[in-house]
PDB file of C-alpha atoms in Angstrom:
ATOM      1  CA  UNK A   9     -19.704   2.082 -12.076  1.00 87.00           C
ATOM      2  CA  UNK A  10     -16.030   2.529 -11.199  1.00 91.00           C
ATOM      3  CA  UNK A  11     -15.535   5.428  -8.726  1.00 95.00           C
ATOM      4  CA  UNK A  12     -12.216   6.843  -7.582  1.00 97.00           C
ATOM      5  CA  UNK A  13     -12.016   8.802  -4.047  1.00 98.00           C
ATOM      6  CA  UNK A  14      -8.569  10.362  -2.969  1.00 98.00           C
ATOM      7  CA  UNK A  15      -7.871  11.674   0.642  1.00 98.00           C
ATOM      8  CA  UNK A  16      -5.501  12.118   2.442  1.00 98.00           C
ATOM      9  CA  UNK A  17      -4.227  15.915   1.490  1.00 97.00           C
ATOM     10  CA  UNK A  18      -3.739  19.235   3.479  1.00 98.00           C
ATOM     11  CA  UNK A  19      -1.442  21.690   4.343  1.00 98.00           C
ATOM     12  CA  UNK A  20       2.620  20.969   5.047  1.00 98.00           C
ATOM     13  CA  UNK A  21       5.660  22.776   5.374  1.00 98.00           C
ATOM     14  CA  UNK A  22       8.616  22.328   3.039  1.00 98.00           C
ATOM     15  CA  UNK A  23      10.353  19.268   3.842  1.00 98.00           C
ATOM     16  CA  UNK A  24       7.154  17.533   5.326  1.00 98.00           C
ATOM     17  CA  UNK A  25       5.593  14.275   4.314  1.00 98.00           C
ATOM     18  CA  UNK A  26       2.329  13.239   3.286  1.00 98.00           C
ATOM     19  CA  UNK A  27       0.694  10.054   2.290  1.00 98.00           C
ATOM     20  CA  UNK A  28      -2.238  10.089  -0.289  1.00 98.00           C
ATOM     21  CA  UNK A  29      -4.813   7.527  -1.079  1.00 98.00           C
ATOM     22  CA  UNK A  30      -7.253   6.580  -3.698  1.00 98.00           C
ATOM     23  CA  UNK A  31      -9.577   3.966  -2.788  1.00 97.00           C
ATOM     24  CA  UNK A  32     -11.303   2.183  -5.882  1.00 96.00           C
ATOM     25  CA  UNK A  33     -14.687   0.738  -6.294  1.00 93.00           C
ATOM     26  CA  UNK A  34     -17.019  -0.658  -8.434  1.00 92.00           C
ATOM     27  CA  UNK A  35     -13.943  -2.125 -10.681  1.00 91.00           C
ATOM     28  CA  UNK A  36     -10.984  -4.114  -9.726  1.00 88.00           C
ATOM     29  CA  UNK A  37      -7.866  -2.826 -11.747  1.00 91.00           C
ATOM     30  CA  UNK A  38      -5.993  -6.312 -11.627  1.00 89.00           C
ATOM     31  CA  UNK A  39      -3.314  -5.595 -14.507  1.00 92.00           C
ATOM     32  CA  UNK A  40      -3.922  -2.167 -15.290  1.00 94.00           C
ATOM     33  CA  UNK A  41      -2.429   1.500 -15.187  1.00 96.00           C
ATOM     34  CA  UNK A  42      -2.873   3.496 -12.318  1.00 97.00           C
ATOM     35  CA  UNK A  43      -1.269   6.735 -11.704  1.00 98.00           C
ATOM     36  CA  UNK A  44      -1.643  10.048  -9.608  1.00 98.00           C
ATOM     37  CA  UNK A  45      -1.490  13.436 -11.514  1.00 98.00           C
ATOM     38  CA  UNK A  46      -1.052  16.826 -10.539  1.00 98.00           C
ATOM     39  CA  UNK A  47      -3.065  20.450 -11.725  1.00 97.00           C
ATOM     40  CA  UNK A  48      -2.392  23.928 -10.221  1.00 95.00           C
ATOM     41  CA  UNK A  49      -4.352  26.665 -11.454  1.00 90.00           C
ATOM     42  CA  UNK A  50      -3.342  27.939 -14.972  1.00 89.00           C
ATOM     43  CA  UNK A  51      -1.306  25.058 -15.908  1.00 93.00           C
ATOM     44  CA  UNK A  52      -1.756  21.816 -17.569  1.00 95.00           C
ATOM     45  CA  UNK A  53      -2.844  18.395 -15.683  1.00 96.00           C
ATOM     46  CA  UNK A  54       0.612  16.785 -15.577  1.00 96.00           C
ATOM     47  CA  UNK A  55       1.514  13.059 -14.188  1.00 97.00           C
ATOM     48  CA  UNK A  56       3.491  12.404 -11.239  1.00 98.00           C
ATOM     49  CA  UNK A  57       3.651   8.573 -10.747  1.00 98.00           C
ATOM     50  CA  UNK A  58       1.767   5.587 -12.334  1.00 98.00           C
ATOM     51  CA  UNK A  59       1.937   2.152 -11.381  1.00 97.00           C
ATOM     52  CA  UNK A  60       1.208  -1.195 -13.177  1.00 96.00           C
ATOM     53  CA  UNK A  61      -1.184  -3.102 -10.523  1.00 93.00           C
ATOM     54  CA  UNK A  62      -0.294  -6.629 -12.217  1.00 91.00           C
ATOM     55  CA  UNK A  63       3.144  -6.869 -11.228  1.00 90.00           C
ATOM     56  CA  UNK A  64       4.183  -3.047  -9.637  1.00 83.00           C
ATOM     57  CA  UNK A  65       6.041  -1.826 -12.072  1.00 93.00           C
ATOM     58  CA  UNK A  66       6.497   2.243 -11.002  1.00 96.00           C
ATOM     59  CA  UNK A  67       6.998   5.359 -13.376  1.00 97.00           C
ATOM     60  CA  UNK A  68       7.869   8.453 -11.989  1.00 98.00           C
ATOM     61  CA  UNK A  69       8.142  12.354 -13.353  1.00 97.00           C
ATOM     62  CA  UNK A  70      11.639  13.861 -12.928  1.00 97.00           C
ATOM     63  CA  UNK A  71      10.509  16.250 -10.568  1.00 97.00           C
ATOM     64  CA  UNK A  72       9.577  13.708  -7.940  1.00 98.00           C
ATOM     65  CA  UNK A  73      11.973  11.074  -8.377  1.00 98.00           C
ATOM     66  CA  UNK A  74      13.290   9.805  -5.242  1.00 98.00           C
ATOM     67  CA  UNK A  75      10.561  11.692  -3.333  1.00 98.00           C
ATOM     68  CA  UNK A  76       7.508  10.400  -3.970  1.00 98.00           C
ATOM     69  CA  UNK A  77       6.887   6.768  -4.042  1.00 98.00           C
ATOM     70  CA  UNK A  78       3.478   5.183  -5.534  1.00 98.00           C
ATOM     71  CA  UNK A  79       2.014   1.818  -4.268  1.00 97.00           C
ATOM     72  CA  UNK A  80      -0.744  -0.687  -4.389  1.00 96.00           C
ATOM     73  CA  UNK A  81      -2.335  -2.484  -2.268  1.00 93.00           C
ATOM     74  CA  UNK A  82      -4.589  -4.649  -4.405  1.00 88.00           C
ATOM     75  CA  UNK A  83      -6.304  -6.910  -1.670  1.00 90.00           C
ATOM     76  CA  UNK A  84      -7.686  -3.449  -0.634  1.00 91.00           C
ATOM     77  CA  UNK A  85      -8.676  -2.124  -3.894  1.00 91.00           C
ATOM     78  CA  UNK A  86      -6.186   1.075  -3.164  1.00 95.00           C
ATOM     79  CA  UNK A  87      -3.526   3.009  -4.267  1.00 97.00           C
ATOM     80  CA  UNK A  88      -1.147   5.256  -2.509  1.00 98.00           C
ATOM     81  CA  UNK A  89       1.158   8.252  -2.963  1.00 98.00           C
ATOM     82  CA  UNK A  90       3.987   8.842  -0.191  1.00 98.00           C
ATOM     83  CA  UNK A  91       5.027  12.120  -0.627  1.00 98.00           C
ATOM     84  CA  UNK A  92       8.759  13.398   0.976  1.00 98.00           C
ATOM     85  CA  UNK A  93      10.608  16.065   1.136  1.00 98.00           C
ATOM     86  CA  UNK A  94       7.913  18.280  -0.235  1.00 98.00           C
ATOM     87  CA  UNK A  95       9.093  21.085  -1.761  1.00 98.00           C
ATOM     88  CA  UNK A  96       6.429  24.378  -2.337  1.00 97.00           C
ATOM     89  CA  UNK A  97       6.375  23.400  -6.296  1.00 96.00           C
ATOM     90  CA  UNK A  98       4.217  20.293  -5.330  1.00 98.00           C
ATOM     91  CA  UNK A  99       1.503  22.335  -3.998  1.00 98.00           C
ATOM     92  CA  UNK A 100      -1.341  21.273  -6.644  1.00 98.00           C
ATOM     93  CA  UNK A 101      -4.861  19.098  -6.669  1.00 98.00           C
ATOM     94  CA  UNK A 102      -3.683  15.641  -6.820  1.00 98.00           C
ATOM     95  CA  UNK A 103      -6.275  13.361  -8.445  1.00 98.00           C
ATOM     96  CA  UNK A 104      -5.818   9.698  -9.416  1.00 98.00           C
ATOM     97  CA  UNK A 105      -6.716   7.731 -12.116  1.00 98.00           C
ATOM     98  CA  UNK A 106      -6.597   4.928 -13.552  1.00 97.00           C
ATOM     99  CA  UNK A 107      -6.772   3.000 -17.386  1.00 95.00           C
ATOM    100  CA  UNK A 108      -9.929   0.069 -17.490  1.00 92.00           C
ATOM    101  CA  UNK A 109      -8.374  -1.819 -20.142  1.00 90.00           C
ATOM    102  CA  UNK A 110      -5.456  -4.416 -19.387  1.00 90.00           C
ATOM    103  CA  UNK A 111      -2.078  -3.572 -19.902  1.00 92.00           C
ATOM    104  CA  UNK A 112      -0.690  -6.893 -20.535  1.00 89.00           C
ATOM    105  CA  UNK A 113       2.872  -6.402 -20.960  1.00 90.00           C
ATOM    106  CA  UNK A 114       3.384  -4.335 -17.879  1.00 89.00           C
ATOM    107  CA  UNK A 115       4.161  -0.843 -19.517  1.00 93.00           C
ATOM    108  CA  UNK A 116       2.726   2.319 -17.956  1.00 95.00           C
ATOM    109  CA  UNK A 117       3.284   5.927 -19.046  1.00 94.00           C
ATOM    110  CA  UNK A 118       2.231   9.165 -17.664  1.00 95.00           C
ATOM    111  CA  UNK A 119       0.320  10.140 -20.782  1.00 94.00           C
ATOM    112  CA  UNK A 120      -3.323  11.494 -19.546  1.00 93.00           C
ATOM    113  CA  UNK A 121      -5.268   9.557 -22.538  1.00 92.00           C
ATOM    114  CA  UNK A 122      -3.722   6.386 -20.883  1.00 92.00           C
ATOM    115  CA  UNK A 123      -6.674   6.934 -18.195  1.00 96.00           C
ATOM    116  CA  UNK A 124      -9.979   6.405 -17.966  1.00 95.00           C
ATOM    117  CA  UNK A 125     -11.570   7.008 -14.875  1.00 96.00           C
ATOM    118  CA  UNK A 126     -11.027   9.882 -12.506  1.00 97.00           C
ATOM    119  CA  UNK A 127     -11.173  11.096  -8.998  1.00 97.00           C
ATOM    120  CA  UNK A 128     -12.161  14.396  -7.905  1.00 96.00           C
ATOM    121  CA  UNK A 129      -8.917  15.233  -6.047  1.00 97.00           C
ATOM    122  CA  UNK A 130      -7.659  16.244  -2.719  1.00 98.00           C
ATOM    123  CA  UNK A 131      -5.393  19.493  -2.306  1.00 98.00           C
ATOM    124  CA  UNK A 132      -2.186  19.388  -1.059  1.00 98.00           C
ATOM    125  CA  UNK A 133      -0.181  23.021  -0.029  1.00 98.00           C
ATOM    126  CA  UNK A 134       3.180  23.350   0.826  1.00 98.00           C
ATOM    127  CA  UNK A 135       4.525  26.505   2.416  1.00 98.00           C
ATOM    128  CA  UNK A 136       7.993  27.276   2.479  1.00 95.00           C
TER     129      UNK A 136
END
């Protein structure tokens, strides 16, 4: 059974950094979509980065472009989320996710019925 666990979150001030991780198990996404999304209360789940784990290729939301950078490390199974320059409008539950069927020709979106399989999230505040 594949099982997604984030860490890494907490509590910043504006222009901090933090790094997130999501360490998979139970299913090795080789060439597949993985991506980290974002929820604050009220307001719909929305993506923030997604990565194709077959050759890297990296999709980002306009909002975090050239702030946040998502990575894989796929000897370890795990995916990452540096986050820069965070601005108060980040603060959210970041969860990851990622799609179990292959994506063959290396195209990733940040569309939520693109994923499958779900972490439970870790919090991340930023206070101005």
């Amino acid at each position: 059974q594949a099982q997604l666990v984030e860490s890494g979150g907490g509590s910043v001030q504006a222009g901090g950094s933090l790094r997130l991780s999501c360490a998979a198990s139970g299913y090795t996404y080789a060439s597949n979509c993985m991506g980290w999304f974002r929820q604050t209360s009220g307001k719909e789940r929305e993506g923030v980065a997604a990565i194709w784990t077959g050759g890297g290729n990296t999709y980002y939301a306009d909002a975090v472009k050239g702030r946040f950078t998502i990575s894989r490390d796929n000897a370890e199974n795990t995916l990452y989320l540096e986050m820069n320059s965070l601005k108060p409008e980040d603060t959210a539950m970041y969860s990851c996710a990622a799609g179990r069927y292959p994506v063959w020709d290396g195209l990733c979106s940040l569309a939520l019925d693109e994923f499958t399989d779900w972490g439970q999230g870790t919090r991340v505040t930023v206070s101005s």
